[in-house]
Each structure stands twice: as C-alpha cells, then as structure tokens.
Coordinates of C-alpha atoms and ligand atoms in Angstrom, one line a residue:
M1 CA 22.8 -3.3 -20.7
P2 CA 21.1 -6.5 -20.2
S3 CA 17.1 -6.6 -21.5
L4 CA 14.4 -6.8 -18.8
A5 CA 11.0 -8.1 -18.5
I6 CA 7.9 -7.4 -16.1
I7 CA 5.8 -10.7 -15.6
G8 CA 2.3 -8.7 -14.3
T9 CA 1.6 -5.6 -14.3
G10 CA 0.3 -4.4 -11.1
Y11 CA 1.2 -1.4 -9.2
V12 CA 4.8 -2.8 -8.6
G13 CA 5.1 -4.7 -12.0
L14 CA 3.7 -1.1 -13.8
V15 CA 5.6 1.1 -12.1
T16 CA 9.1 -0.8 -12.2
G17 CA 8.9 -1.5 -16.2
A18 CA 8.1 2.2 -16.2
C19 CA 11.2 3.5 -14.1
F20 CA 13.5 0.4 -16.0
A21 CA 12.6 2.1 -18.9
E22 CA 13.1 5.6 -17.8
V23 CA 16.9 5.6 -17.2
G24 CA 17.2 3.5 -20.2
H25 CA 16.4 0.1 -20.2
T26 CA 14.2 -1.7 -22.9
V27 CA 11.6 -3.0 -21.2
L28 CA 8.6 -5.7 -21.9
C29 CA 5.6 -5.8 -19.8
V30 CA 3.7 -8.9 -19.7
D31 CA 0.2 -9.1 -17.9
N32 CA -2.7 -12.1 -18.9
D33 CA -5.4 -9.8 -18.6
P34 CA -5.3 -8.8 -22.6
R35 CA -7.5 -5.8 -21.6
K36 CA -4.8 -4.6 -19.9
V37 CA -2.4 -4.8 -22.4
E38 CA -4.3 -3.2 -25.1
M39 CA -5.1 -0.4 -22.9
L40 CA -1.5 0.1 -22.1
T41 CA -0.2 -0.1 -25.2
A42 CA -2.6 2.5 -26.4
G43 CA -1.3 4.7 -23.8
G44 CA -4.5 3.9 -20.7
I45 CA -2.9 3.8 -17.6
P46 CA -4.7 1.0 -15.0
I47 CA -4.2 2.7 -11.9
Y48 CA -4.1 6.5 -10.1
E49 CA -0.1 7.0 -9.6
P50 CA 0.7 10.4 -9.9
G51 CA 3.2 11.1 -12.5
L52 CA 3.2 7.4 -13.6
E53 CA 0.7 8.4 -17.4
D54 CA 3.8 10.6 -18.5
L55 CA 6.7 8.1 -17.7
V56 CA 4.9 5.2 -19.0
K57 CA 3.9 7.2 -22.5
R58 CA 7.2 9.2 -22.9
N59 CA 8.6 5.6 -23.0
V60 CA 5.9 4.1 -24.4
A61 CA 7.3 6.6 -27.3
A62 CA 11.0 6.2 -27.2
G63 CA 10.7 2.5 -28.2
R64 CA 12.3 1.3 -24.7
L65 CA 8.4 0.1 -22.6
R66 CA 6.8 -2.1 -24.6
F67 CA 3.4 -4.5 -23.5
S68 CA 2.7 -7.9 -24.1
T69 CA 0.0 -10.8 -22.6
S70 CA 3.3 -13.5 -23.4
T71 CA 5.5 -15.3 -20.9
A72 CA 7.1 -17.2 -23.5
Q73 CA 8.2 -13.6 -25.6
A74 CA 9.3 -12.0 -22.7
V75 CA 11.5 -15.7 -21.3
Q76 CA 12.5 -15.3 -25.2
E77 CA 13.3 -11.7 -25.3
A78 CA 14.8 -10.5 -22.0
D79 CA 18.3 -11.5 -20.3
V80 CA 16.8 -10.8 -16.3
I81 CA 13.0 -11.5 -15.6
F82 CA 11.0 -9.7 -13.2
I83 CA 8.5 -11.8 -11.2
C84 CA 5.9 -8.7 -10.1
V85 CA 3.0 -11.7 -10.2
P86 CA -0.1 -11.0 -7.2
T87 CA 0.4 -12.8 -3.7
P88 CA -2.6 -12.4 -2.0
P89 CA -3.6 -13.3 1.9
Q90 CA -5.6 -16.9 1.8
P91 CA -8.2 -17.5 5.0
D92 CA -5.4 -18.8 7.6
G93 CA -2.9 -15.3 7.3
S94 CA -0.6 -17.2 4.9
V95 CA -0.3 -16.0 1.1
D96 CA -1.1 -17.8 -1.7
L97 CA 1.6 -18.6 -3.5
S98 CA 0.0 -20.5 -6.7
F99 CA 0.6 -16.8 -9.4
I100 CA 4.3 -17.5 -8.7
E101 CA 4.7 -21.1 -9.0
G102 CA 3.1 -20.4 -11.8
V103 CA 5.1 -18.1 -13.4
A104 CA 7.8 -20.5 -12.5
R105 CA 6.2 -23.1 -14.9
E106 CA 6.2 -20.8 -17.7
I107 CA 9.2 -19.0 -17.5
A108 CA 10.5 -23.4 -17.5
A109 CA 8.4 -24.4 -20.1
N110 CA 10.2 -22.0 -22.5
L111 CA 14.2 -21.6 -21.0
T112 CA 16.5 -22.0 -23.4
S113 CA 19.3 -20.4 -22.2
Y114 CA 21.1 -18.9 -19.1
R115 CA 18.5 -15.8 -17.5
I116 CA 18.3 -14.3 -14.6
I117 CA 14.6 -14.5 -12.4
V118 CA 13.8 -12.0 -10.4
D119 CA 11.3 -12.0 -7.6
K120 CA 10.5 -9.0 -6.5
S121 CA 6.6 -9.8 -5.2
T122 CA 6.3 -9.7 -1.6
V123 CA 7.3 -13.4 -0.5
P124 CA 7.8 -15.6 2.9
V125 CA 11.6 -16.4 3.1
K126 CA 12.9 -19.6 1.4
T127 CA 10.0 -18.6 -1.9
G128 CA 13.5 -17.9 -4.2
E129 CA 14.6 -21.8 -3.2
K130 CA 10.6 -22.8 -4.5
V131 CA 11.3 -21.0 -7.4
A132 CA 14.8 -22.3 -8.4
E133 CA 13.3 -26.1 -7.2
T134 CA 10.4 -25.4 -9.6
I135 CA 12.2 -24.4 -13.3
R136 CA 14.9 -26.9 -12.9
R137 CA 11.9 -29.6 -12.2
Y138 CA 9.7 -28.3 -15.4
A139 CA 12.9 -26.9 -17.8
R140 CA 12.2 -29.2 -21.2
T141 CA 15.9 -28.8 -21.0
K142 CA 19.4 -28.5 -19.1
V143 CA 19.9 -25.4 -18.4
D144 CA 21.4 -22.6 -16.2
F145 CA 19.6 -20.1 -14.6
D146 CA 18.8 -17.7 -11.5
V147 CA 17.1 -16.8 -8.8
V148 CA 17.7 -13.7 -7.0
S149 CA 14.6 -11.5 -4.7
N150 CA 14.5 -8.0 -5.3
P151 CA 12.3 -7.4 -3.0
E152 CA 10.1 -3.7 -3.6
F153 CA 9.4 -0.9 -0.9
L154 CA 7.9 1.1 -3.2
R155 CA 5.0 3.0 -1.5
E156 CA 1.6 3.7 -3.4
G157 CA 0.8 7.1 -4.1
F158 CA 5.1 8.2 -4.3
A159 CA 5.8 5.0 -6.4
V160 CA 7.1 6.7 -8.5
D161 CA 9.4 9.1 -6.1
D162 CA 10.2 5.9 -4.9
L163 CA 11.3 3.7 -7.3
M164 CA 13.4 6.0 -8.7
H165 CA 14.9 7.2 -5.8
P166 CA 15.0 4.5 -3.5
D167 CA 16.5 4.4 0.0
R168 CA 18.5 1.2 -0.9
V169 CA 18.3 -1.7 -3.5
V170 CA 17.9 -4.9 -1.7
V171 CA 19.7 -8.1 -3.5
G172 CA 19.4 -11.5 -2.7
V173 CA 21.4 -13.6 -4.3
S174 CA 23.0 -16.9 -4.8
G175 CA 26.3 -16.6 -6.3
P176 CA 28.3 -13.4 -7.6
R177 CA 26.9 -13.4 -11.7
P178 CA 23.6 -12.3 -10.6
A179 CA 25.1 -10.1 -8.1
A180 CA 26.9 -8.0 -11.2
L181 CA 24.3 -8.3 -13.3
M182 CA 21.4 -6.8 -10.3
R183 CA 24.7 -3.6 -9.6
E184 CA 24.5 -3.1 -13.8
I185 CA 20.7 -3.1 -14.1
Y186 CA 20.6 -0.7 -10.8
E187 CA 24.1 1.1 -11.6
P188 CA 21.6 4.2 -13.1
F189 CA 19.3 4.7 -10.1
K190 CA 22.9 5.1 -7.6
A191 CA 21.1 4.0 -4.9
P192 CA 22.9 2.1 -2.0
I193 CA 23.3 -1.5 -3.1
I194 CA 22.9 -4.2 0.0
V195 CA 23.5 -7.5 -1.8
T196 CA 22.6 -10.3 0.3
D197 CA 21.8 -14.0 0.5
T198 CA 18.1 -14.7 -1.1
N199 CA 16.6 -15.8 2.5
S200 CA 17.5 -12.6 4.4
A201 CA 16.6 -10.4 1.3
E202 CA 13.7 -12.1 1.2
L203 CA 13.3 -11.4 5.3
I204 CA 13.4 -7.9 5.1
K205 CA 10.8 -7.2 3.3
H206 CA 9.0 -8.6 6.3
A207 CA 10.8 -7.3 9.1
A208 CA 10.6 -3.4 7.8
N209 CA 6.9 -3.6 6.7
S210 CA 6.5 -5.4 10.0
F211 CA 8.9 -2.9 11.5
L212 CA 6.6 0.4 10.1
A213 CA 3.4 -1.8 10.6
L214 CA 4.5 -1.8 14.8
K215 CA 5.5 1.9 14.9
I216 CA 2.1 2.8 13.5
S217 CA 0.3 0.9 16.7
Y218 CA 2.8 2.0 18.5
I219 CA 2.0 5.1 18.2
N220 CA -1.7 4.5 18.5
A221 CA -1.1 2.6 21.6
I222 CA 1.0 6.0 22.9
A223 CA -2.5 8.6 21.6
N224 CA -4.6 5.8 24.2
I225 CA -2.4 6.7 26.6
C226 CA -2.8 10.3 26.0
E227 CA -6.8 10.8 25.8
A228 CA -7.0 8.8 29.4
S229 CA -3.6 11.7 30.4
G230 CA -4.7 14.7 29.0
A231 CA -1.6 14.7 27.2
N232 CA -1.4 15.3 23.4
V233 CA -0.3 12.3 20.8
L234 CA 1.1 15.5 18.3
E235 CA 3.4 16.4 20.5
V236 CA 4.7 13.3 21.7
A237 CA 5.5 12.6 18.2
N238 CA 7.6 15.7 17.4
G239 CA 9.2 15.1 20.9
M240 CA 10.2 11.3 20.2
G241 CA 10.4 11.6 15.7
M242 CA 13.1 14.5 16.2
D243 CA 15.5 11.5 18.0
E244 CA 16.9 10.3 14.8
R245 CA 17.2 6.6 16.4
I246 CA 13.3 6.5 16.2
G247 CA 12.4 9.0 13.1
R248 CA 9.1 11.2 12.9
R249 CA 7.9 9.3 9.7
F250 CA 5.4 7.0 10.6
L251 CA 4.7 8.0 14.0
N252 CA 0.3 9.4 13.2
A253 CA -1.9 7.7 14.9
G254 CA -5.2 7.4 13.7
I255 CA -7.8 4.8 12.6
G256 CA -5.3 2.3 11.8
F257 CA -2.8 1.4 8.9
G258 CA -4.8 -0.4 6.1
G259 CA -3.9 -1.3 2.5
S260 CA -2.9 -4.2 0.7
C261 CA 0.3 -4.7 2.4
F262 CA 1.1 -4.3 6.2
P263 CA -2.3 -6.4 7.1
K264 CA -1.4 -9.5 4.5
D265 CA 2.1 -8.9 4.9
L266 CA 1.7 -9.0 9.3
S267 CA 0.1 -12.5 8.7
A268 CA 2.0 -13.4 6.1
F269 CA 4.6 -13.2 9.2
I270 CA 3.2 -13.9 12.3
K271 CA 2.1 -17.7 9.3
I272 CA 5.6 -18.3 8.2
S273 CA 7.2 -17.7 12.1
E274 CA 5.1 -20.1 13.1
T275 CA 6.1 -22.5 10.5
L276 CA 9.5 -21.9 11.3
G277 CA 9.4 -22.8 15.3
H278 CA 8.8 -18.7 16.5
D279 CA 5.5 -17.7 18.2
F280 CA 5.5 -13.8 16.8
R281 CA 3.5 -12.5 20.1
L282 CA 4.7 -8.8 19.7
L283 CA 3.1 -8.9 15.9
K284 CA 0.2 -10.4 16.8
E285 CA 0.0 -7.1 19.1
V286 CA 0.2 -5.2 16.5
Q287 CA -2.6 -6.4 14.1
K288 CA -4.8 -6.5 17.6
I289 CA -3.8 -2.9 18.4
N290 CA -4.6 -2.1 15.3
A291 CA -8.3 -3.3 15.4
D292 CA -9.0 -1.8 18.6
Q293 CA -8.3 1.6 17.2
M294 CA -11.3 1.3 14.8
D295 CA -12.9 0.1 17.5
R296 CA -12.1 3.1 19.8
F297 CA -13.2 5.8 16.9
V298 CA -16.6 3.9 16.7
K299 CA -17.1 4.0 20.2
K300 CA -16.2 8.0 20.2
I301 CA -18.3 9.1 17.2
T302 CA -21.8 6.6 18.9
D303 CA -20.8 8.4 22.3
T304 CA -21.2 11.2 21.1
L305 CA -23.9 11.1 19.2
W306 CA -26.1 8.7 21.3
V307 CA -28.2 7.2 18.6
L308 CA -26.5 6.3 15.4
K309 CA -30.1 5.4 13.6
D310 CA -31.1 7.9 10.8
K311 CA -28.0 10.2 11.5
R312 CA -26.2 11.7 8.6
I313 CA -22.6 11.4 8.7
G314 CA -20.1 12.7 6.0
V315 CA -17.4 10.8 5.8
L316 CA -14.8 12.9 4.0
G317 CA -12.0 9.6 2.5
L318 CA -12.5 6.2 1.1
A319 CA -8.8 5.4 0.1
F320 CA -6.3 3.7 2.7
K321 CA -4.3 6.7 2.6
Q322 CA -3.6 9.8 0.8
N323 CA -2.4 10.3 -3.1
T324 CA -4.2 6.3 -4.0
D325 CA -7.6 5.5 -5.9
D326 CA -6.4 2.3 -4.2
V327 CA -8.5 1.2 -1.2
R328 CA -8.4 -3.0 -0.5
L329 CA -8.5 -2.8 2.9
S330 CA -9.1 0.6 3.7
P331 CA -10.5 1.9 7.3
A332 CA -12.0 4.4 5.9
I333 CA -14.4 2.2 4.2
E334 CA -15.0 -0.3 7.6
L335 CA -15.3 2.6 9.3
C336 CA -19.0 3.1 6.8
N337 CA -19.6 -0.3 7.2
R338 CA -19.6 0.6 11.0
L339 CA -21.8 3.4 10.5
L340 CA -23.9 2.1 8.5
K341 CA -24.1 -1.0 10.9
E342 CA -25.2 1.2 13.6
G343 CA -28.5 2.6 11.1
A344 CA -27.2 5.5 10.3
K345 CA -26.9 7.1 6.7
I346 CA -23.8 8.4 5.2
R347 CA -21.9 11.2 2.4
V348 CA -18.8 9.9 1.3
Y349 CA -16.1 11.4 -0.7
D350 CA -12.7 11.2 -2.0
P351 CA -10.4 12.7 -4.5
K352 CA -9.1 9.5 -6.2
A353 CA -11.2 7.0 -4.9
M354 CA -15.1 6.1 -5.3
E355 CA -15.1 4.9 -8.5
K356 CA -13.3 1.5 -6.6
A357 CA -15.2 2.5 -4.0
K358 CA -19.0 1.7 -5.5
P359 CA -18.3 -1.6 -6.0
I360 CA -17.4 -2.8 -2.6
L361 CA -20.0 0.6 -1.0
P362 CA -22.4 1.0 -2.8
P363 CA -25.0 4.0 -4.1
G364 CA -28.1 3.2 -2.2
P365 CA -30.7 5.0 -0.1
T366 CA -28.3 4.9 2.9
V367 CA -24.7 6.2 1.1
E368 CA -24.6 9.0 -1.3
Y369 CA -21.7 10.2 -3.1
V370 CA -21.1 13.9 -3.7
D371 CA -19.0 15.6 -6.2
N372 CA -17.6 17.8 -3.8
M373 CA -15.6 17.7 -0.4
Q374 CA -17.3 20.9 0.2
D375 CA -21.0 19.7 0.0
V376 CA -20.5 16.7 2.2
P377 CA -20.6 18.4 5.6
V378 CA -24.5 19.9 4.3
G379 CA -26.8 18.3 6.4
C380 CA -24.8 16.8 8.2
D381 CA -24.8 15.4 12.0
A382 CA -21.4 15.4 12.3
V383 CA -18.3 14.5 9.9
A384 CA -15.4 12.0 10.0
I385 CA -12.2 12.6 8.2
A386 CA -11.2 8.8 7.5
T387 CA -8.1 9.5 4.9
E388 CA -4.9 11.8 5.5
W389 CA -6.3 13.3 2.2
P390 CA -4.0 17.1 3.0
E391 CA -6.5 19.4 1.2
F392 CA -9.0 17.9 3.8
G393 CA -7.8 20.4 5.6
K394 CA -8.7 23.2 2.9
L395 CA -12.3 23.1 3.0
D396 CA -14.1 26.1 3.9
W397 CA -15.0 24.8 7.1
A398 CA -16.1 28.2 8.5
S399 CA -19.2 28.3 6.2
A400 CA -19.6 23.8 6.3
R401 CA -20.8 24.7 10.1
Q402 CA -23.5 26.9 8.8
Q403 CA -24.8 24.1 6.6
M404 CA -24.2 21.1 9.2
I405 CA -27.4 20.1 12.1
A406 CA -24.6 20.0 14.4
P407 CA -21.3 20.9 14.4
I408 CA -18.7 17.8 14.9
L409 CA -15.8 16.7 13.6
F410 CA -14.4 13.4 14.3
D411 CA -10.8 13.6 13.2
G412 CA -9.5 10.3 12.7
R413 CA -6.5 11.4 10.7
N414 CA -5.4 14.2 13.0
L415 CA -5.8 16.1 9.8
L416 CA -7.2 20.0 10.7
D417 CA -6.4 22.2 14.5
R418 CA -8.4 21.2 17.0
L419 CA -7.9 25.0 18.9
E420 CA -8.9 26.4 14.8
M421 CA -11.9 24.5 14.1
E422 CA -12.9 24.6 18.4
S423 CA -13.1 28.9 17.4
L424 CA -15.5 28.1 14.5
G425 CA -17.8 26.1 17.1
Y426 CA -17.0 22.9 16.2
L427 CA -17.2 19.6 18.8
Y428 CA -13.7 18.5 17.4
K429 CA -12.8 15.0 18.4
G430 CA -9.2 13.7 17.0
V431 CA -7.2 10.8 18.0
G432 CA -4.9 11.1 21.3
R433 CA -5.2 15.2 21.4
Ligands
UGA501 C1 4.3 0.1 2.3 C2 5.2 0.3 3.2 O1 5.8 1.4 3.7 C3 5.9 0.5 1.7 O2 7.6 0.6 2.1 C4 6.2 -1.3 1.0 O3 6.1 -0.8 -0.5 C5 4.6 -1.8 0.8 O4 3.8 -1.4 1.6 C6 4.7 -3.0 0.3 O5 4.3 -3.9 0.8 O6 4.1 -3.1 -1.0 P1 1.6 1.0 1.1 O7 0.6 0.4 1.9 O8 1.6 2.1 -0.5 O9 3.4 0.9 1.5 O10 1.4 2.7 2.3 P2 2.0 3.3 3.3 O11 2.2 4.1 3.2 O12 3.1 2.5 4.4 O13 0.9 3.1 4.9 C7 0.3 2.1 4.9 C8 -1.3 2.3 6.1 O14 -0.9 3.3 7.1 C9 -2.0 3.4 4.9 O15 -3.0 3.1 5.3 C10 -1.6 4.6 6.5 O16 -2.4 5.4 6.6 C11 -1.1 4.1 7.7 N1 -0.1 5.3 8.3 C12 0.8 5.6 7.8 C13 -0.7 5.7 8.9 O17 -2.1 5.4 10.4 N2 -0.1 6.2 10.2 C14 2.0 6.4 9.5 O18 1.9 7.6 10.4 C15 1.5 6.5 8.4

C-alpha cells in the first residue's frame, strides 16, 4: 500500500490522517506549529471533534500515525502527499492561496522521485494547474509527479463519521496512474469513487457547498413568507423534504449559516465566477438573505422587548452549529454582539465553545459566562437560542420560567415545541412559525 503524508493538521488534515490510519495506511501528519505537533505526539487533541481523540490515540499506539514538523520528511517518506492547509478569505472575497503555494514550493524543493500531490483544501477551480506549474518551476531536478484534486466534504462535528463513511469520494486527475493509486488508497472505505478531471473536481466542491447554502437561504426566505402568512415553516419543510428530489436535510430555518466554510466558499465562488466572466447573481442573493436573517431576528427581539438597554438576555449557544467548539463566523456570536450594541447585558452558555469564544467575546460587566445551561435564564428578561445543540431542548423550561424576570423565548433554531412552551406560560418566538 502507498504510504501517505498530510501537510496541515487542522480540522481536515488531522481527521483525514487519523481515518486513513484507521483503515490501515501508514500516515505522517505534518504541521509547521511545533506546539501542535508536540501536543499530538503526546496524545493531546487541539480541537473538539466527536470520536477523534480515541481514533488518534489508537493509531498512534499502533504505529500507523506519526507527527512531524518537516515537509521534507513527508516528501521523502510518502508516495502520496495530501495538502490540507488553510485557504483563508481576503477582504475582496477571494481566497488567500499563499499557504498552498508555500507548500507546493516546499514539496518542489524536496522532490527527488515520482510523487502524487493531492489537494484536499477547498480551492478555486484551476488551482491544481497552478500547483503543478509551481512544482515544475521550483523543482531542483526534472522529476515526474502528478497533481490530484480530492475535495473533502466532511462536516465539523460529524467529521470522523463523514470521513469513514463518505457519500462519495471525488478524485480529479490528469491521467490513469494517479487515478489507480487514489482508488487503492480509498478502496478500504467502500464508497463510490468519482474520477474526473482536476478542474471539475475543484468545481464540485464549490458548487456543492454553494448549493447547500442556497438551500438554507431558500428555506429562510420561505420562513419569512410563513411568518407573514401564518403558515409553519416546519410543516412546509417536512412536506417539501419528503420529495426525494428535494430531501429534508438543510431545510432548517433559523438565524442563518456561518462557520469557516459556507460564507467563505460563497464569496470565493462568486469571485472566481466573476474572474471567469460570470456574474453569479443567484449566490449574491443567497448571501443577502443570510445577512437579512440575522437582522430580522434582532428586530424580532427589539420589537418585543422594546428598549434593550440594560435588559438581561440569556443566550444559549456560541458555536456556529451543534457538536463543535468552532466559533468562526458564528451567527451566535454575531447575535451576542448585536445585542450588546443595543445596550443589553448577556448571560451566555455553550456546551463546548466557551473557551474558544472568550477571546472574541470577552467576559466583563456586560458579558457573563455561565457554567450550567440551567442557570442561563436566571434573572433574564428573555432567552435566545442561537445554536442548534439538542440538549437545549432538555433544559427544565418549567423551572426556568420561575427564575426569569419575564418568560420570553426567542428560538433562533426552532429547537423547542411552540405549544409546549406556550403551555408553560412563555411568550414564544421562533423563526417562520
Ligand atoms: C460544510 C459542508 O456541509 C461540508 O460538506 C463541507 O465539507 C464543509 O462545509 C467544508 O467546506 O469544509 P460545516 O461548515 O462543518 O460543513 O457545517 P454545516 O453542517 O454544513 O453547517 C453550516 C452552517 O449552516 C451552520 O451554521 C448551521 O447551523 C447552518 N445550517 C445548516 C442551517 O442554518 N440550517 C440547516 O438546515 C443546516
């Protein structure tokens, strides 16, 4: 079996490395942050991801998973090198590809015999061509290599499961040799493998993420029509979702999507389309609906509570979605900032994301972090649910009601049963119902 190296040990790189090791591959994970490498080697995990810690420990113990800071070592030891470095957004919406270029140059400098270089990071179409050009330009000798695009579709919070049981594996290649090797690497996962050219593979990723974001904005727009007409978006989504051509998933209305992928990928796809001569107006509207959704939710709160200055509002959830400690571009954090801007005081809680939230939402006289979700409503004029953690549904809402100044609930993720909350005496405001 070919031996593998992963460059970049973030969410995608670490989970990919651990899962490849789990199915029997020998994997060297490289990161330029020595503290991270030290931590991982000692059995620590820098991120929260269900199932990951066990997976890493088991495979390190079995000798299949190792960590290093040296890209040179990766190029020397591995037949196939996966690039999993960040592609952060730039102010104009395009992505910064300097980490990808940097890794390509490092690989080139150390290349002495045939290797396959696989890009797993989300990148604009035609990046693979640029990576190949860069490696050719900076290689010390004339060496044969192939560049492959192998986009990753894992969701944070479900990353291990998504990687172990993918719906499909997309492999973009320029010839039969890398195609055969990639099939061999993915064979143990028993998933359908789609082999395309590199540009198509790169496009599949942007097209898929944009479509999912579009689906969310679509149901959010429907939610607004539901509110205006007295319909219930949950019923509408269920009715639509039972059509197999549509599907129920990603039809949950709320305060909009966030995270490190959708907002960035949408902007990047709009930008690259523009460069290629297409004005992707549809996706611009997807972004606009998403931004409006937060405005509408904040307006719902101000319309109900009237003056927010010095009101105390409990906020349940800080992560950008359930099952993660990630707060990057989290709608929940945005909600907190909007409430603070209106002069409110907030009491916040998240099962996993409080530590990561503190640097961007510092505790202080107006921001109180609470250790237990049951304590959030105490002394509040209202509570807002900002992240779809299922456990918020299990809070003892009957006793919480007794401890609130006014029993008002803003359910930004439609997590609670409206009738049940009303029967407990709450004024309940969901999204689109
Ligand atoms: C997303 C894609 O789902 C993955 O397939 C992809 O690999 C990943 O981006 C990536 O490009 O790396 P992720 O960002 O982890 O994954 O999160 P999602 O589960 O897709 O959720 C994104 C946002 O949409 C969250 O803020 C979530 O709360 C929101 N959302 C999701 C809704 O508002 N409604 C829904 O029905 C579903």
